[in-house]
Amino acid sequence: MNVSFTRPEQQLSPYVALIWVFESRFGVPLADSRLIVPDGRAKIIVSYRNSLCAAVDTRLLNAKEHHIFLVGIQTHPTTIASTATDTGTIGIELTPKGLYHLFKLSMHEITNRMVSFEELFGSPGARLQNRVGDAEDPRAKIALLQTALTHLFQQNEKELKASP
């Protein structure tokens, strides 16, 4: 099992707190890392090898392989699991203002929810999922994700400045 960290690009640093990559040859460990406690951060999750299943209260959420999900702040601990095979997941943890500046969402709109980029953005979200899925390694996937987030930020900032 390996967890590595990447520093967000400078323009994104006010909105992205942390970028990490989790890799394991045997899936999510049965002990230790399975319980995720609420930390007050919304996240972008990309399972690029294997899929993840999350149990939140009585709900099961499935993060399919190669899909990009926006996960809101959780108010209860979450238990994650995967099949015991080669697994790779990218996590991008947002700062409190990142959710609004990147997605024009407030915290309460996404609390305890998981929404795919395809659902959020339609065909552009699906195209991004395909491009990220086709990228060779985690670094290339992260670069594509940061480019997309920078574009979202720039687009949203223009709209905010243009509104009265």
mmCIF file of C-alpha atoms in Angstrom:
data_model
loop_
_atom_site.group_PDB
_atom_site.id
_atom_site.type_symbol
_atom_site.label_atom_id
_atom_site.label_comp_id
_atom_site.label_asym_id
_atom_site.label_seq_id
_atom_site.Cartn_x
_atom_site.Cartn_y
_atom_site.Cartn_z
ATOM 1 C CA MET A 1 0.000 0.000 0.000
ATOM 2 C CA ASN A 2 1.298 3.461 -0.913
ATOM 3 C CA VAL A 3 -0.056 6.973 -0.352
ATOM 4 C CA SER A 4 1.672 9.888 -2.078
ATOM 5 C CA PHE A 5 0.929 13.596 -2.119
ATOM 6 C CA THR A 6 1.099 16.273 -4.822
ATOM 7 C CA ARG A 7 1.093 19.980 -4.189
ATOM 8 C CA PRO A 8 -1.731 21.838 -6.006
ATOM 9 C CA GLU A 9 -0.781 24.307 -8.719
ATOM 10 C CA GLN A 10 -0.298 27.797 -7.313
ATOM 11 C CA GLN A 11 -3.469 29.250 -8.862
ATOM 12 C CA LEU A 12 -5.523 26.448 -7.269
ATOM 13 C CA SER A 13 -3.880 26.507 -3.825
ATOM 14 C CA PRO A 14 -6.547 28.776 -2.235
ATOM 15 C CA TYR A 15 -9.200 26.255 -3.334
ATOM 16 C CA VAL A 16 -7.420 22.886 -3.199
ATOM 17 C CA ALA A 17 -5.987 21.868 0.164
ATOM 18 C CA LEU A 18 -4.454 18.546 -0.772
ATOM 19 C CA ILE A 19 -4.015 16.076 -3.628
ATOM 20 C CA TRP A 20 -3.245 12.461 -2.806
ATOM 21 C CA VAL A 21 -2.901 9.120 -4.589
ATOM 22 C CA PHE A 22 -3.692 5.815 -2.886
ATOM 23 C CA GLU A 23 -2.392 2.645 -4.527
ATOM 24 C CA SER A 24 -2.566 -0.938 -3.352
ATOM 25 C CA ARG A 25 -2.054 -4.294 -5.030
ATOM 26 C CA PHE A 26 -4.731 -5.822 -2.775
ATOM 27 C CA GLY A 27 -7.519 -3.202 -2.631
ATOM 28 C CA VAL A 28 -8.511 -1.158 0.407
ATOM 29 C CA PRO A 29 -7.064 -2.829 3.531
ATOM 30 C CA LEU A 30 -9.573 -4.696 5.666
ATOM 31 C CA ALA A 31 -8.290 -2.859 8.731
ATOM 32 C CA ASP A 32 -6.801 0.581 9.420
ATOM 33 C CA SER A 33 -7.765 2.775 6.461
ATOM 34 C CA ARG A 34 -11.343 1.618 5.870
ATOM 35 C CA LEU A 35 -13.033 4.108 8.218
ATOM 36 C CA ILE A 36 -13.026 7.707 6.977
ATOM 37 C CA VAL A 37 -14.018 10.210 9.647
ATOM 38 C CA PRO A 38 -15.616 13.537 8.701
ATOM 39 C CA ASP A 39 -12.954 16.196 8.177
ATOM 40 C CA GLY A 40 -14.998 19.149 6.913
ATOM 41 C CA ARG A 41 -13.680 18.966 3.355
ATOM 42 C CA ALA A 42 -15.466 18.273 0.104
ATOM 43 C CA LYS A 43 -13.438 16.014 -2.186
ATOM 44 C CA ILE A 44 -13.026 15.011 -5.785
ATOM 45 C CA ILE A 45 -12.461 11.260 -6.013
ATOM 46 C CA VAL A 46 -11.244 9.351 -9.066
ATOM 47 C CA SER A 47 -10.964 5.567 -8.833
ATOM 48 C CA TYR A 48 -8.673 4.878 -11.763
ATOM 49 C CA ARG A 49 -8.056 1.195 -10.982
ATOM 50 C CA ASN A 50 -10.830 -0.829 -9.360
ATOM 51 C CA SER A 51 -13.990 0.755 -7.973
ATOM 52 C CA LEU A 52 -14.758 1.810 -4.416
ATOM 53 C CA CYS A 53 -17.874 1.264 -2.369
ATOM 54 C CA ALA A 54 -18.708 3.595 0.524
ATOM 55 C CA ALA A 55 -21.190 2.839 3.298
ATOM 56 C CA VAL A 56 -22.644 6.016 4.791
ATOM 57 C CA ASP A 57 -25.287 5.323 7.444
ATOM 58 C CA THR A 58 -27.699 3.007 5.608
ATOM 59 C CA ARG A 59 -26.722 4.107 2.073
ATOM 60 C CA LEU A 60 -24.209 2.496 -0.246
ATOM 61 C CA LEU A 61 -22.392 4.695 -2.757
ATOM 62 C CA ASN A 62 -20.405 3.184 -5.620
ATOM 63 C CA ALA A 63 -17.488 5.089 -7.147
ATOM 64 C CA LYS A 64 -17.040 3.323 -10.470
ATOM 65 C CA GLU A 65 -13.645 2.936 -12.050
ATOM 66 C CA HIS A 66 -12.617 5.924 -14.226
ATOM 67 C CA HIS A 67 -15.518 8.081 -13.022
ATOM 68 C CA ILE A 68 -14.916 11.420 -11.345
ATOM 69 C CA PHE A 69 -17.063 12.193 -8.307
ATOM 70 C CA LEU A 70 -17.581 15.280 -6.209
ATOM 71 C CA VAL A 71 -18.131 14.148 -2.623
ATOM 72 C CA GLY A 72 -19.655 16.624 -0.219
ATOM 73 C CA ILE A 73 -18.803 17.086 3.406
ATOM 74 C CA GLN A 74 -19.815 14.014 5.362
ATOM 75 C CA THR A 75 -21.525 14.355 8.726
ATOM 76 C CA HIS A 76 -21.006 10.695 9.707
ATOM 77 C CA PRO A 77 -18.065 8.309 9.398
ATOM 78 C CA THR A 78 -17.846 6.460 6.094
ATOM 79 C CA THR A 79 -16.577 2.926 5.615
ATOM 80 C CA ILE A 80 -14.932 2.256 2.259
ATOM 81 C CA ALA A 81 -14.245 -1.080 0.610
ATOM 82 C CA SER A 82 -13.046 -2.511 -2.692
ATOM 83 C CA THR A 83 -12.351 -5.873 -4.185
ATOM 84 C CA ALA A 84 -8.963 -7.324 -3.253
ATOM 85 C CA THR A 85 -7.232 -6.455 -6.496
ATOM 86 C CA ASP A 86 -4.955 -3.749 -7.903
ATOM 87 C CA THR A 87 -6.461 -0.436 -6.760
ATOM 88 C CA GLY A 88 -5.649 3.215 -7.469
ATOM 89 C CA THR A 89 -7.542 6.290 -6.316
ATOM 90 C CA ILE A 90 -6.854 10.012 -6.623
ATOM 91 C CA GLY A 91 -8.300 12.374 -4.027
ATOM 92 C CA ILE A 92 -8.445 16.143 -4.331
ATOM 93 C CA GLU A 93 -9.503 17.753 -1.067
ATOM 94 C CA LEU A 94 -11.050 21.200 -1.386
ATOM 95 C CA THR A 95 -10.706 24.130 0.972
ATOM 96 C CA PRO A 96 -13.950 25.584 2.385
ATOM 97 C CA LYS A 97 -14.096 28.233 -0.336
ATOM 98 C CA GLY A 98 -13.021 25.791 -3.063
ATOM 99 C CA LEU A 99 -16.455 24.216 -3.397
ATOM 100 C CA TYR A 100 -18.065 27.564 -4.220
ATOM 101 C CA HIS A 101 -15.314 29.039 -6.385
ATOM 102 C CA LEU A 102 -14.852 25.877 -8.453
ATOM 103 C CA PHE A 103 -18.386 24.469 -8.573
ATOM 104 C CA LYS A 104 -20.662 27.367 -7.546
ATOM 105 C CA LEU A 105 -22.084 25.128 -4.808
ATOM 106 C CA SER A 106 -22.591 25.885 -1.147
ATOM 107 C CA MET A 107 -21.752 23.298 1.491
ATOM 108 C CA HIS A 108 -25.355 22.375 2.295
ATOM 109 C CA GLU A 109 -26.125 21.552 -1.359
ATOM 110 C CA ILE A 110 -23.645 18.668 -1.420
ATOM 111 C CA THR A 111 -23.435 17.556 2.235
ATOM 112 C CA ASN A 112 -23.594 13.750 2.507
ATOM 113 C CA ARG A 113 -23.872 13.423 -1.287
ATOM 114 C CA MET A 114 -21.693 12.046 -4.053
ATOM 115 C CA VAL A 115 -22.291 13.389 -7.576
ATOM 116 C CA SER A 116 -20.505 12.355 -10.776
ATOM 117 C CA PHE A 117 -18.903 14.988 -12.997
ATOM 118 C CA GLU A 118 -21.121 13.702 -15.783
ATOM 119 C CA GLU A 119 -24.191 14.551 -13.695
ATOM 120 C CA LEU A 120 -22.755 17.956 -12.744
ATOM 121 C CA PHE A 121 -21.493 19.024 -16.182
ATOM 122 C CA GLY A 122 -23.200 16.767 -18.745
ATOM 123 C CA SER A 123 -21.174 15.828 -21.828
ATOM 124 C CA PRO A 124 -18.135 18.010 -20.883
ATOM 125 C CA GLY A 125 -17.953 16.076 -17.584
ATOM 126 C CA ALA A 126 -18.159 12.769 -19.473
ATOM 127 C CA ARG A 127 -15.395 13.894 -21.858
ATOM 128 C CA LEU A 128 -13.157 14.835 -18.922
ATOM 129 C CA GLN A 129 -13.791 11.420 -17.347
ATOM 130 C CA ASN A 130 -12.746 9.759 -20.615
ATOM 131 C CA ARG A 131 -9.589 11.876 -20.956
ATOM 132 C CA VAL A 132 -8.588 11.224 -17.331
ATOM 133 C CA GLY A 133 -9.385 7.516 -17.754
ATOM 134 C CA ASP A 134 -7.216 7.327 -20.873
ATOM 135 C CA ALA A 135 -4.219 9.075 -19.254
ATOM 136 C CA GLU A 136 -1.287 6.736 -18.661
ATOM 137 C CA ASP A 137 -0.379 7.345 -15.030
ATOM 138 C CA PRO A 138 -1.638 9.177 -11.915
ATOM 139 C CA ARG A 139 0.571 12.235 -12.559
ATOM 140 C CA ALA A 140 -0.961 12.716 -16.017
ATOM 141 C CA LYS A 141 -4.457 12.238 -14.559
ATOM 142 C CA ILE A 142 -3.750 14.844 -11.857
ATOM 143 C CA ALA A 143 -2.428 17.290 -14.464
ATOM 144 C CA LEU A 144 -5.655 16.927 -16.490
ATOM 145 C CA LEU A 145 -7.782 17.384 -13.366
ATOM 146 C CA GLN A 146 -5.867 20.502 -12.320
ATOM 147 C CA THR A 147 -6.217 21.970 -15.816
ATOM 148 C CA ALA A 148 -9.983 21.339 -15.684
ATOM 149 C CA LEU A 149 -10.265 22.884 -12.203
ATOM 150 C CA THR A 150 -8.257 25.928 -13.293
ATOM 151 C CA HIS A 151 -10.608 26.352 -16.263
ATOM 152 C CA LEU A 152 -13.665 26.070 -13.965
ATOM 153 C CA PHE A 153 -12.189 28.641 -11.591
ATOM 154 C CA GLN A 154 -11.399 31.107 -14.395
ATOM 155 C CA GLN A 155 -14.844 30.691 -15.941
ATOM 156 C CA ASN A 156 -16.617 31.153 -12.600
ATOM 157 C CA GLU A 157 -14.511 34.188 -11.684
ATOM 158 C CA LYS A 158 -15.448 35.890 -14.990
ATOM 159 C CA GLU A 159 -19.140 35.235 -14.284
ATOM 160 C CA LEU A 160 -18.833 36.549 -10.708
ATOM 161 C CA LYS A 161 -17.120 39.741 -11.887
ATOM 162 C CA ALA A 162 -19.708 40.259 -14.650
ATOM 163 C CA SER A 163 -22.722 39.939 -12.353
ATOM 164 C CA PRO A 164 -24.068 43.156 -10.817
#
